[in-house]
Each structure stands twice: as structure tokens, then as C-alpha cells.
PDB file of C-alpha atoms in Angstrom:
ATOM      1  CA  UNK A   1     -32.513 -11.988  11.054  1.00  0.00           C
ATOM      2  CA  UNK A   2     -30.943  -9.749   7.849  1.00  0.00           C
ATOM      3  CA  UNK A   3     -32.792  -8.107   5.262  1.00  0.00           C
ATOM      4  CA  UNK A   4     -32.568 -10.679   3.518  1.00  0.00           C
ATOM      5  CA  UNK A   5     -34.394 -13.653   5.880  1.00  0.00           C
ATOM      6  CA  UNK A   6     -30.805 -15.564   6.706  1.00  0.00           C
ATOM      7  CA  UNK A   7     -30.032 -15.948  10.387  1.00  0.00           C
ATOM      8  CA  UNK A   8     -27.820 -13.055  11.379  1.00  0.00           C
ATOM      9  CA  UNK A   9     -24.733 -14.458  11.813  1.00  0.00           C
ATOM     10  CA  UNK A  10     -21.531 -13.760  14.683  1.00  0.00           C
ATOM     11  CA  UNK A  11     -19.048 -12.504  11.382  1.00  0.00           C
ATOM     12  CA  UNK A  12     -20.242  -9.106   9.439  1.00  0.00           C
ATOM     13  CA  UNK A  13     -21.844  -8.945   6.064  1.00  0.00           C
ATOM     14  CA  UNK A  14     -20.046  -7.365   3.769  1.00  0.00           C
ATOM     15  CA  UNK A  15     -22.373  -4.143   3.699  1.00  0.00           C
ATOM     16  CA  UNK A  16     -21.193  -4.363   7.971  1.00  0.00           C
ATOM     17  CA  UNK A  17     -17.727  -4.089   7.092  1.00  0.00           C
ATOM     18  CA  UNK A  18     -18.202  -1.608   4.270  1.00  0.00           C
ATOM     19  CA  UNK A  19     -20.581   0.905   7.018  1.00  0.00           C
ATOM     20  CA  UNK A  20     -17.451   0.852   9.336  1.00  0.00           C
ATOM     21  CA  UNK A  21     -14.921   1.462   7.067  1.00  0.00           C
ATOM     22  CA  UNK A  22     -16.618   4.623   4.893  1.00  0.00           C
ATOM     23  CA  UNK A  23     -16.771   6.491   7.569  1.00  0.00           C
ATOM     24  CA  UNK A  24     -12.891   6.367   7.339  1.00  0.00           C
ATOM     25  CA  UNK A  25     -12.456   5.838   4.586  1.00  0.00           C
ATOM     26  CA  UNK A  26     -15.486   6.900   2.288  1.00  0.00           C
ATOM     27  CA  UNK A  27     -14.433   6.237  -1.453  1.00  0.00           C
ATOM     28  CA  UNK A  28     -13.971   2.207  -0.159  1.00  0.00           C
ATOM     29  CA  UNK A  29     -17.548   0.859  -2.221  1.00  0.00           C
ATOM     30  CA  UNK A  30     -18.489  -3.692  -1.719  1.00  0.00           C
ATOM     31  CA  UNK A  31     -16.077  -3.260  -5.008  1.00  0.00           C
ATOM     32  CA  UNK A  32     -13.565  -2.518  -3.412  1.00  0.00           C
ATOM     33  CA  UNK A  33     -14.192  -5.107  -0.750  1.00  0.00           C
ATOM     34  CA  UNK A  34     -14.890  -8.431  -3.380  1.00  0.00           C
ATOM     35  CA  UNK A  35     -11.063  -7.337  -5.642  1.00  0.00           C
ATOM     36  CA  UNK A  36      -9.206  -6.703  -2.355  1.00  0.00           C
ATOM     37  CA  UNK A  37     -10.633 -10.366  -1.405  1.00  0.00           C
ATOM     38  CA  UNK A  38      -9.515 -11.439  -4.896  1.00  0.00           C
ATOM     39  CA  UNK A  39      -6.450 -10.562  -4.282  1.00  0.00           C
ATOM     40  CA  UNK A  40      -6.255 -11.582  -1.921  1.00  0.00           C
ATOM     41  CA  UNK A  41      -5.642  -9.242   1.593  1.00  0.00           C
ATOM     42  CA  UNK A  42      -9.278 -10.675   2.693  1.00  0.00           C
ATOM     43  CA  UNK A  43     -10.006 -14.025   3.630  1.00  0.00           C
ATOM     44  CA  UNK A  44     -13.317 -14.401   5.490  1.00  0.00           C
ATOM     45  CA  UNK A  45     -14.799 -17.215   5.161  1.00  0.00           C
ATOM     46  CA  UNK A  46     -18.297 -18.205   4.344  1.00  0.00           C
ATOM     47  CA  UNK A  47     -21.464 -19.213   5.230  1.00  0.00           C
ATOM     48  CA  UNK A  48     -22.788 -22.412   4.563  1.00  0.00           C
ATOM     49  CA  UNK A  49     -25.484 -21.011   1.897  1.00  0.00           C
ATOM     50  CA  UNK A  50     -21.876 -19.374   0.482  1.00  0.00           C
ATOM     51  CA  UNK A  51     -22.123 -15.798   2.408  1.00  0.00           C
ATOM     52  CA  UNK A  52     -19.320 -13.725   3.351  1.00  0.00           C
ATOM     53  CA  UNK A  53     -18.325 -13.467   6.974  1.00  0.00           C
ATOM     54  CA  UNK A  54     -16.216 -10.586   8.185  1.00  0.00           C
ATOM     55  CA  UNK A  55     -14.449 -11.178  11.108  1.00  0.00           C
ATOM     56  CA  UNK A  56     -13.203  -8.038  13.523  1.00  0.00           C
ATOM     57  CA  UNK A  57      -9.584  -8.690  12.569  1.00  0.00           C
ATOM     58  CA  UNK A  58     -10.138  -8.718   8.625  1.00  0.00           C
ATOM     59  CA  UNK A  59     -12.216  -5.488   9.111  1.00  0.00           C
ATOM     60  CA  UNK A  60      -8.088  -4.411  10.340  1.00  0.00           C
ATOM     61  CA  UNK A  61      -6.976  -5.647   7.956  1.00  0.00           C
ATOM     62  CA  UNK A  62      -9.050  -4.483   5.137  1.00  0.00           C
ATOM     63  CA  UNK A  63      -8.152  -0.995   7.190  1.00  0.00           C
ATOM     64  CA  UNK A  64      -4.690  -1.696   6.929  1.00  0.00           C
ATOM     65  CA  UNK A  65      -4.238  -2.002   3.409  1.00  0.00           C
ATOM     66  CA  UNK A  66      -7.100   0.671   2.764  1.00  0.00           C
ATOM     67  CA  UNK A  67      -4.513   3.384   4.683  1.00  0.00           C
ATOM     68  CA  UNK A  68      -1.658   2.027   3.187  1.00  0.00           C
ATOM     69  CA  UNK A  69      -3.441   2.533   0.118  1.00  0.00           C
ATOM     70  CA  UNK A  70      -4.136   5.462   0.257  1.00  0.00           C
ATOM     71  CA  UNK A  71      -1.739   7.878   2.842  1.00  0.00           C
ATOM     72  CA  UNK A  72       1.627   5.840   1.270  1.00  0.00           C
ATOM     73  CA  UNK A  73       0.499   4.747  -1.590  1.00  0.00           C
ATOM     74  CA  UNK A  74       1.817   0.870  -1.117  1.00  0.00           C
ATOM     75  CA  UNK A  75       1.173  -1.265  -4.026  1.00  0.00           C
ATOM     76  CA  UNK A  76      -1.395  -3.908  -2.918  1.00  0.00           C
ATOM     77  CA  UNK A  77       2.032  -6.587  -3.904  1.00  0.00           C
ATOM     78  CA  UNK A  78       4.287  -4.202  -1.036  1.00  0.00           C
ATOM     79  CA  UNK A  79       0.514  -4.403   1.607  1.00  0.00           C
ATOM     80  CA  UNK A  80       0.286  -8.190   0.688  1.00  0.00           C
ATOM     81  CA  UNK A  81       4.221  -8.890   1.506  1.00  0.00           C
ATOM     82  CA  UNK A  82       3.993  -7.191   4.593  1.00  0.00           C
ATOM     83  CA  UNK A  83       0.676  -9.019   6.365  1.00  0.00           C
ATOM     84  CA  UNK A  84       2.573 -12.490   4.903  1.00  0.00           C
ATOM     85  CA  UNK A  85       5.164 -11.736   6.226  1.00  0.00           C
ATOM     86  CA  UNK A  86       3.174 -11.241   9.911  1.00  0.00           C
ATOM     87  CA  UNK A  87       0.735 -13.450   9.451  1.00  0.00           C
ATOM     88  CA  UNK A  88       4.038 -16.354   8.662  1.00  0.00           C
ATOM     89  CA  UNK A  89       5.664 -15.203  11.666  1.00  0.00           C
ATOM     90  CA  UNK A  90       8.441 -13.405  10.231  1.00  0.00           C
ATOM     91  CA  UNK A  91       7.771 -10.170  11.331  1.00  0.00           C
ATOM     92  CA  UNK A  92       4.911  -7.126  12.544  1.00  0.00           C
ATOM     93  CA  UNK A  93       2.756  -5.767  10.080  1.00  0.00           C
ATOM     94  CA  UNK A  94       4.820  -2.148   9.846  1.00  0.00           C
ATOM     95  CA  UNK A  95       3.667   0.541  11.684  1.00  0.00           C
ATOM     96  CA  UNK A  96       1.720   2.998   9.294  1.00  0.00           C
ATOM     97  CA  UNK A  97       2.476   6.623  10.014  1.00  0.00           C
ATOM     98  CA  UNK A  98      -1.280   8.282   9.786  1.00  0.00           C
ATOM     99  CA  UNK A  99      -0.969  12.043   7.867  1.00  0.00           C
ATOM    100  CA  UNK A 100      -4.395  13.962   7.496  1.00  0.00           C
ATOM    101  CA  UNK A 101      -6.842  12.709   5.382  1.00  0.00           C
ATOM    102  CA  UNK A 102      -7.155  15.597   3.832  1.00  0.00           C
ATOM    103  CA  UNK A 103      -3.843  17.321   3.168  1.00  0.00           C
ATOM    104  CA  UNK A 104      -5.495  20.397   1.123  1.00  0.00           C
ATOM    105  CA  UNK A 105      -8.670  21.163   2.690  1.00  0.00           C
ATOM    106  CA  UNK A 106     -10.502  23.402  -0.311  1.00  0.00           C
ATOM    107  CA  UNK A 107     -11.804  26.076   2.488  1.00  0.00           C
ATOM    108  CA  UNK A 108      -7.655  26.086   4.755  1.00  0.00           C
ATOM    109  CA  UNK A 109      -6.330  29.310   4.132  1.00  0.00           C
ATOM    110  CA  UNK A 110      -2.531  28.294   1.966  1.00  0.00           C
ATOM    111  CA  UNK A 111      -0.430  29.344   4.957  1.00  0.00           C
ATOM    112  CA  UNK A 112      -2.018  27.273   6.866  1.00  0.00           C
ATOM    113  CA  UNK A 113      -1.537  23.928   5.157  1.00  0.00           C
ATOM    114  CA  UNK A 114       2.103  22.193   4.557  1.00  0.00           C
ATOM    115  CA  UNK A 115       3.887  20.934   1.443  1.00  0.00           C
ATOM    116  CA  UNK A 116       0.760  18.635   0.171  1.00  0.00           C
ATOM    117  CA  UNK A 117       0.546  14.929  -1.766  1.00  0.00           C
ATOM    118  CA  UNK A 118      -1.830  13.964  -4.081  1.00  0.00           C
ATOM    119  CA  UNK A 119      -3.935  11.724  -1.296  1.00  0.00           C
ATOM    120  CA  UNK A 120      -5.528   9.328  -4.448  1.00  0.00           C
ATOM    121  CA  UNK A 121      -5.076   8.902  -8.629  1.00  0.00           C
ATOM    122  CA  UNK A 122      -9.064   8.817  -9.458  1.00  0.00           C
ATOM    123  CA  UNK A 123     -11.334   9.899  -6.089  1.00  0.00           C
ATOM    124  CA  UNK A 124     -14.793  10.934  -8.338  1.00  0.00           C
ATOM    125  CA  UNK A 125     -14.482  14.170  -6.977  1.00  0.00           C
ATOM    126  CA  UNK A 126     -15.660  16.934  -9.458  1.00  0.00           C
ATOM    127  CA  UNK A 127     -14.543  19.477  -7.523  1.00  0.00           C
ATOM    128  CA  UNK A 128     -13.816  22.968  -9.424  1.00  0.00           C
ATOM    129  CA  UNK A 129     -12.071  25.352  -8.595  1.00  0.00           C
ATOM    130  CA  UNK A 130     -11.929  29.111 -10.171  1.00  0.00           C
ATOM    131  CA  UNK A 131      -8.152  30.609 -10.960  1.00  0.00           C
ATOM    132  CA  UNK A 132      -9.089  33.373  -7.825  1.00  0.00           C
ATOM    133  CA  UNK A 133      -9.707  30.432  -5.289  1.00  0.00           C
ATOM    134  CA  UNK A 134      -6.661  28.915  -7.045  1.00  0.00           C
ATOM    135  CA  UNK A 135      -4.184  31.230  -6.574  1.00  0.00           C
ATOM    136  CA  UNK A 136      -5.727  31.742  -2.523  1.00  0.00           C
ATOM    137  CA  UNK A 137      -5.218  28.095  -2.117  1.00  0.00           C
ATOM    138  CA  UNK A 138      -2.024  27.446  -3.784  1.00  0.00           C
ATOM    139  CA  UNK A 139      -0.597  30.851  -2.006  1.00  0.00           C
ATOM    140  CA  UNK A 140       0.872  32.338  -5.557  1.00  0.00           C
ATOM    141  CA  UNK A 141       0.625  35.410  -7.902  1.00  0.00           C
ATOM    142  CA  UNK A 142      -1.265  35.055 -10.979  1.00  0.00           C
ATOM    143  CA  UNK A 143       1.698  35.881 -13.117  1.00  0.00           C
ATOM    144  CA  UNK A 144       2.777  32.469 -11.700  1.00  0.00           C
ATOM    145  CA  UNK A 145       0.329  31.335 -12.222  1.00  0.00           C
ATOM    146  CA  UNK A 146       0.604  32.015 -16.240  1.00  0.00           C
ATOM    147  CA  UNK A 147       3.995  30.996 -15.739  1.00  0.00           C
ATOM    148  CA  UNK A 148       2.723  26.972 -14.961  1.00  0.00           C
ATOM    149  CA  UNK A 149      -0.164  27.241 -17.319  1.00  0.00           C
ATOM    150  CA  UNK A 150       2.747  28.123 -20.120  1.00  0.00           C
ATOM    151  CA  UNK A 151       5.662  25.367 -18.924  1.00  0.00           C
ATOM    152  CA  UNK A 152       1.684  22.872 -18.710  1.00  0.00           C
ATOM    153  CA  UNK A 153       2.316  22.095 -15.189  1.00  0.00           C
ATOM    154  CA  UNK A 154      -1.440  23.423 -14.302  1.00  0.00           C
ATOM    155  CA  UNK A 155      -4.372  22.773 -16.733  1.00  0.00           C
ATOM    156  CA  UNK A 156      -7.699  24.610 -16.243  1.00  0.00           C
ATOM    157  CA  UNK A 157     -10.704  22.313 -18.022  1.00  0.00           C
ATOM    158  CA  UNK A 158     -12.633  23.268 -21.183  1.00  0.00           C
ATOM    159  CA  UNK A 159     -14.779  25.078 -18.845  1.00  0.00           C
ATOM    160  CA  UNK A 160     -11.887  27.417 -18.021  1.00  0.00           C
ATOM    161  CA  UNK A 161     -12.007  25.815 -13.560  1.00  0.00           C
ATOM    162  CA  UNK A 162      -9.132  23.817 -12.148  1.00  0.00           C
ATOM    163  CA  UNK A 163      -9.239  20.790 -10.438  1.00  0.00           C
ATOM    164  CA  UNK A 164      -7.933  20.026  -6.437  1.00  0.00           C
ATOM    165  CA  UNK A 165      -4.942  18.276  -7.800  1.00  0.00           C
ATOM    166  CA  UNK A 166      -3.373  22.030  -9.529  1.00  0.00           C
ATOM    167  CA  UNK A 167      -3.388  23.110  -5.999  1.00  0.00           C
ATOM    168  CA  UNK A 168      -1.407  20.345  -5.001  1.00  0.00           C
ATOM    169  CA  UNK A 169       1.545  20.435  -8.319  1.00  0.00           C
ATOM    170  CA  UNK A 170       1.276  24.937  -7.785  1.00  0.00           C
ATOM    171  CA  UNK A 171       2.084  23.873  -3.805  1.00  0.00           C
ATOM    172  CA  UNK A 172       5.645  21.606  -5.131  1.00  0.00           C
ATOM    173  CA  UNK A 173       6.512  23.907  -7.416  1.00  0.00           C
ATOM    174  CA  UNK A 174       6.237  26.254  -5.542  1.00  0.00           C
ATOM    175  CA  UNK A 175       8.633  24.537  -2.429  1.00  0.00           C
ATOM    176  CA  UNK A 176      10.808  23.425  -5.588  1.00  0.00           C
ATOM    177  CA  UNK A 177      11.310  27.628  -6.188  1.00  0.00           C
ATOM    178  CA  UNK A 178      13.246  27.222  -2.856  1.00  0.00           C
ATOM    179  CA  UNK A 179      16.117  25.396  -4.075  1.00  0.00           C
ATOM    180  CA  UNK A 180      16.265  27.207  -6.291  1.00  0.00           C
ATOM    181  CA  UNK A 181      14.030  25.256  -9.596  1.00  0.00           C
ATOM    182  CA  UNK A 182      11.918  27.107 -11.958  1.00  0.00           C
ATOM    183  CA  UNK A 183       9.148  25.538 -13.383  1.00  0.00           C
ATOM    184  CA  UNK A 184      10.671  26.108 -16.753  1.00  0.00           C
ATOM    185  CA  UNK A 185      12.860  23.764 -15.565  1.00  0.00           C
ATOM    186  CA  UNK A 186       9.899  21.094 -14.568  1.00  0.00           C
ATOM    187  CA  UNK A 187       9.049  20.848 -18.571  1.00  0.00           C
ATOM    188  CA  UNK A 188      10.554  17.278 -18.560  1.00  0.00           C
ATOM    189  CA  UNK A 189       8.099  16.051 -15.850  1.00  0.00           C
ATOM    190  CA  UNK A 190       5.074  17.629 -17.465  1.00  0.00           C
ATOM    191  CA  UNK A 191       6.870  15.265 -20.718  1.00  0.00           C
ATOM    192  CA  UNK A 192       7.508  11.885 -18.639  1.00  0.00           C
ATOM    193  CA  UNK A 193       3.886  12.574 -16.616  1.00  0.00           C
ATOM    194  CA  UNK A 194       1.725  12.233 -20.615  1.00  0.00           C
ATOM    195  CA  UNK A 195       4.280   9.735 -21.841  1.00  0.00           C
ATOM    196  CA  UNK A 196       3.075   7.743 -18.804  1.00  0.00           C
ATOM    197  CA  UNK A 197      -1.392   8.573 -19.667  1.00  0.00           C
ATOM    198  CA  UNK A 198      -0.704   6.879 -22.151  1.00  0.00           C
ATOM    199  CA  UNK A 199       0.810   4.541 -21.120  1.00  0.00           C
ATOM    200  CA  UNK A 200      -1.983   3.945 -18.944  1.00  0.00           C
ATOM    201  CA  UNK A 201      -4.985   4.233 -21.196  1.00  0.00           C
ATOM    202  CA  UNK A 202      -3.639   1.646 -22.554  1.00  0.00           C
ATOM    203  CA  UNK A 203      -4.420  -0.981 -20.587  1.00  0.00           C
ATOM    204  CA  UNK A 204      -7.043   0.471 -18.295  1.00  0.00           C
ATOM    205  CA  UNK A 205      -9.029   1.047 -22.085  1.00  0.00           C
ATOM    206  CA  UNK A 206     -10.786  -2.266 -22.511  1.00  0.00           C
ATOM    207  CA  UNK A 207     -11.320  -2.343 -18.864  1.00  0.00           C
ATOM    208  CA  UNK A 208     -13.204   0.270 -18.847  1.00  0.00           C
ATOM    209  CA  UNK A 209     -15.393  -1.042 -21.953  1.00  0.00           C
ATOM    210  CA  UNK A 210     -16.730  -4.451 -20.524  1.00  0.00           C
ATOM    211  CA  UNK A 211     -20.346  -4.212 -20.158  1.00  0.00           C
ATOM    212  CA  UNK A 212     -19.568  -5.862 -16.636  1.00  0.00           C
ATOM    213  CA  UNK A 213     -21.210  -3.245 -13.971  1.00  0.00           C
ATOM    214  CA  UNK A 214     -17.861  -3.737 -12.306  1.00  0.00           C
ATOM    215  CA  UNK A 215     -15.286  -3.187 -14.368  1.00  0.00           C
ATOM    216  CA  UNK A 216     -14.970   0.924 -13.845  1.00  0.00           C
ATOM    217  CA  UNK A 217     -14.156   0.074 -10.479  1.00  0.00           C
ATOM    218  CA  UNK A 218     -11.974  -2.410 -11.593  1.00  0.00           C
ATOM    219  CA  UNK A 219     -10.113   0.240 -14.399  1.00  0.00           C
ATOM    220  CA  UNK A 220     -10.145   2.461 -10.883  1.00  0.00           C
ATOM    221  CA  UNK A 221      -8.350  -0.440  -9.158  1.00  0.00           C
ATOM    222  CA  UNK A 222      -5.325  -0.777 -11.851  1.00  0.00           C
ATOM    223  CA  UNK A 223      -5.554   2.666 -13.028  1.00  0.00           C
ATOM    224  CA  UNK A 224      -4.176   3.289  -8.858  1.00  0.00           C
ATOM    225  CA  UNK A 225      -2.213   0.209  -8.051  1.00  0.00           C
ATOM    226  CA  UNK A 226       0.175   1.396 -12.160  1.00  0.00           C
ATOM    227  CA  UNK A 227       0.085   5.267 -10.979  1.00  0.00           C
ATOM    228  CA  UNK A 228       1.591   4.085  -7.375  1.00  0.00           C
ATOM    229  CA  UNK A 229       4.330   2.186  -8.852  1.00  0.00           C
ATOM    230  CA  UNK A 230       5.101   4.557 -10.704  1.00  0.00           C
ATOM    231  CA  UNK A 231       5.350   7.732  -8.738  1.00  0.00           C
ATOM    232  CA  UNK A 232       7.802   4.186  -6.854  1.00  0.00           C
ATOM    233  CA  UNK A 233       9.516   4.118  -9.670  1.00  0.00           C
ATOM    234  CA  UNK A 234      10.137   7.404 -10.565  1.00  0.00           C
ATOM    235  CA  UNK A 235      11.227   7.752  -6.776  1.00  0.00           C
ATOM    236  CA  UNK A 236      13.468   5.010  -6.913  1.00  0.00           C
ATOM    237  CA  UNK A 237      16.031   5.524  -9.803  1.00  0.00           C
ATOM    238  CA  UNK A 238      16.075   9.423  -9.103  1.00  0.00           C
ATOM    239  CA  UNK A 239      17.305   9.151  -5.669  1.00  0.00           C
ATOM    240  CA  UNK A 240      19.746   5.898  -7.574  1.00  0.00           C
ATOM    241  CA  UNK A 241      21.379   8.249 -10.138  1.00  0.00           C
ATOM    242  CA  UNK A 242      21.519  11.023  -7.263  1.00  0.00           C
ATOM    243  CA  UNK A 243      24.039   8.735  -5.570  1.00  0.00           C
ATOM    244  CA  UNK A 244      25.671   7.948  -8.734  1.00  0.00           C
ATOM    245  CA  UNK A 245      26.108  11.627  -9.318  1.00  0.00           C
ATOM    246  CA  UNK A 246      27.648  12.823  -6.623  1.00  0.00           C
ATOM    247  CA  UNK A 247      29.120   9.533  -5.729  1.00  0.00           C
ATOM    248  CA  UNK A 248      27.131   8.837  -2.038  1.00  0.00           C
TER     249      UNK A 248
END
């Protein structure tokens, strides 16, 4: 018998699935799994009493979806299209190379870490870095940080601390300077990001205000999806613009 007093079935309960996924995806929650089910990414069976029963294939499907979101920032629509194609026999699910989970380990020297990409858009982490820690991990000096702050590319919090994303931004800008791009050239990126934030806030704020206990999880998922779509659109527009400018 399970803890709930019902017979143990051959399938896995949603709690058991969560336990299996947590080791690789610490931020996954039951609400997240339910959201993916509601979006049609996974379709577990049901007992006569209505309890979910996940097969091993369902767990692997969830693992694929979570990895595609976390490591490759694919929107759910794209992931679902891949899975649907595989289900219909139209083609195999694309193999996704798996980058390291932590592209910017907090305790790793800057010279040992390559150019990072933010691993998530809403991790809920409360990690805080001092200016000295940021300089060490980003591999920049105080003058470079001052320039990043001057153009709004890196911003400390009210208490003067920085979050880990500031390390990602600083390293990314540092890599771009090797191509002759200076922080002052990137003010448009800051302005564009601020406009996107304003747009996303209009969409998700009403969801966050719901009294439904799962509203925050749903709003977080919407933010992740829209942010991923924004990154995809930005990349495609830049590529199209470069092709048009060079005639390639």
C-alpha cells in the first residue's frame, strides 16, 4: 500500500516521478509536471480513482523536455513538435547535446570556465555576490565593471550585491570586446531588454496576482516560455539582418 492508503500500481505516482527527476533537475516541481501534462508534453495513464500513473517512457519524455528547456532554451511548442513527429513516426526526436548543468560554478576560477549562457530565466536562486567576487569570477577589473555599470549592462541590487547573472553578462561582454565591440556599443541591448521586460510584465503580472496557490508556478512557466521565444526571435532577426547586409 502507498502512504495514501491505495494499492501500489505498476506505474509511478507524480511524487515518485518528481523524486526521480529532482537529482538532475532540482528546480522541477509537481506543479511543473502538471503544467507539462496540461500542455500535452506528457500523457500519463490514470487509475480508476483518477490518480496519475507514469510509465518509464513518460519519465524519459519529461527528462527530454526539461533538458531541452534548461540546456537549449527551446520553447515548449518546438519541443512538442519534435515529440509529436517522433510519436507519428515522421522522424526521430532530435538528439540534444547536454552542456554542463552549471555553466558558471560559483566556486570555479574564471579562467576555467568558457563563455557562459544563462541556464534559466527564473531559477529563484537568492545567491548574492560582492563586487570582489564578481570581478574574480568574471575575470575583469574594477574599471571594466564601472564601464558595464555606466551603460546599464550590469546592475547591483539595492544592498550593493550582484546576482550570478551579472557574471554571465560581464563574461559575455568581455568576449565581445575581443571583436572590437565596446560596452558603449551595447546600450541598445540594455534598452531592448528593458522594453521586453515591460512587455512581459504586462502579460504575467495578472497571473501572479491570482490567489490560486499554483498561480506563481504558472506565471514562472509563462515567463520562461516568452523569454525563450524572445531569445529565438532575436537570434533569427540578427541572422536575417546580417545575411541581408552581406548578401549571403
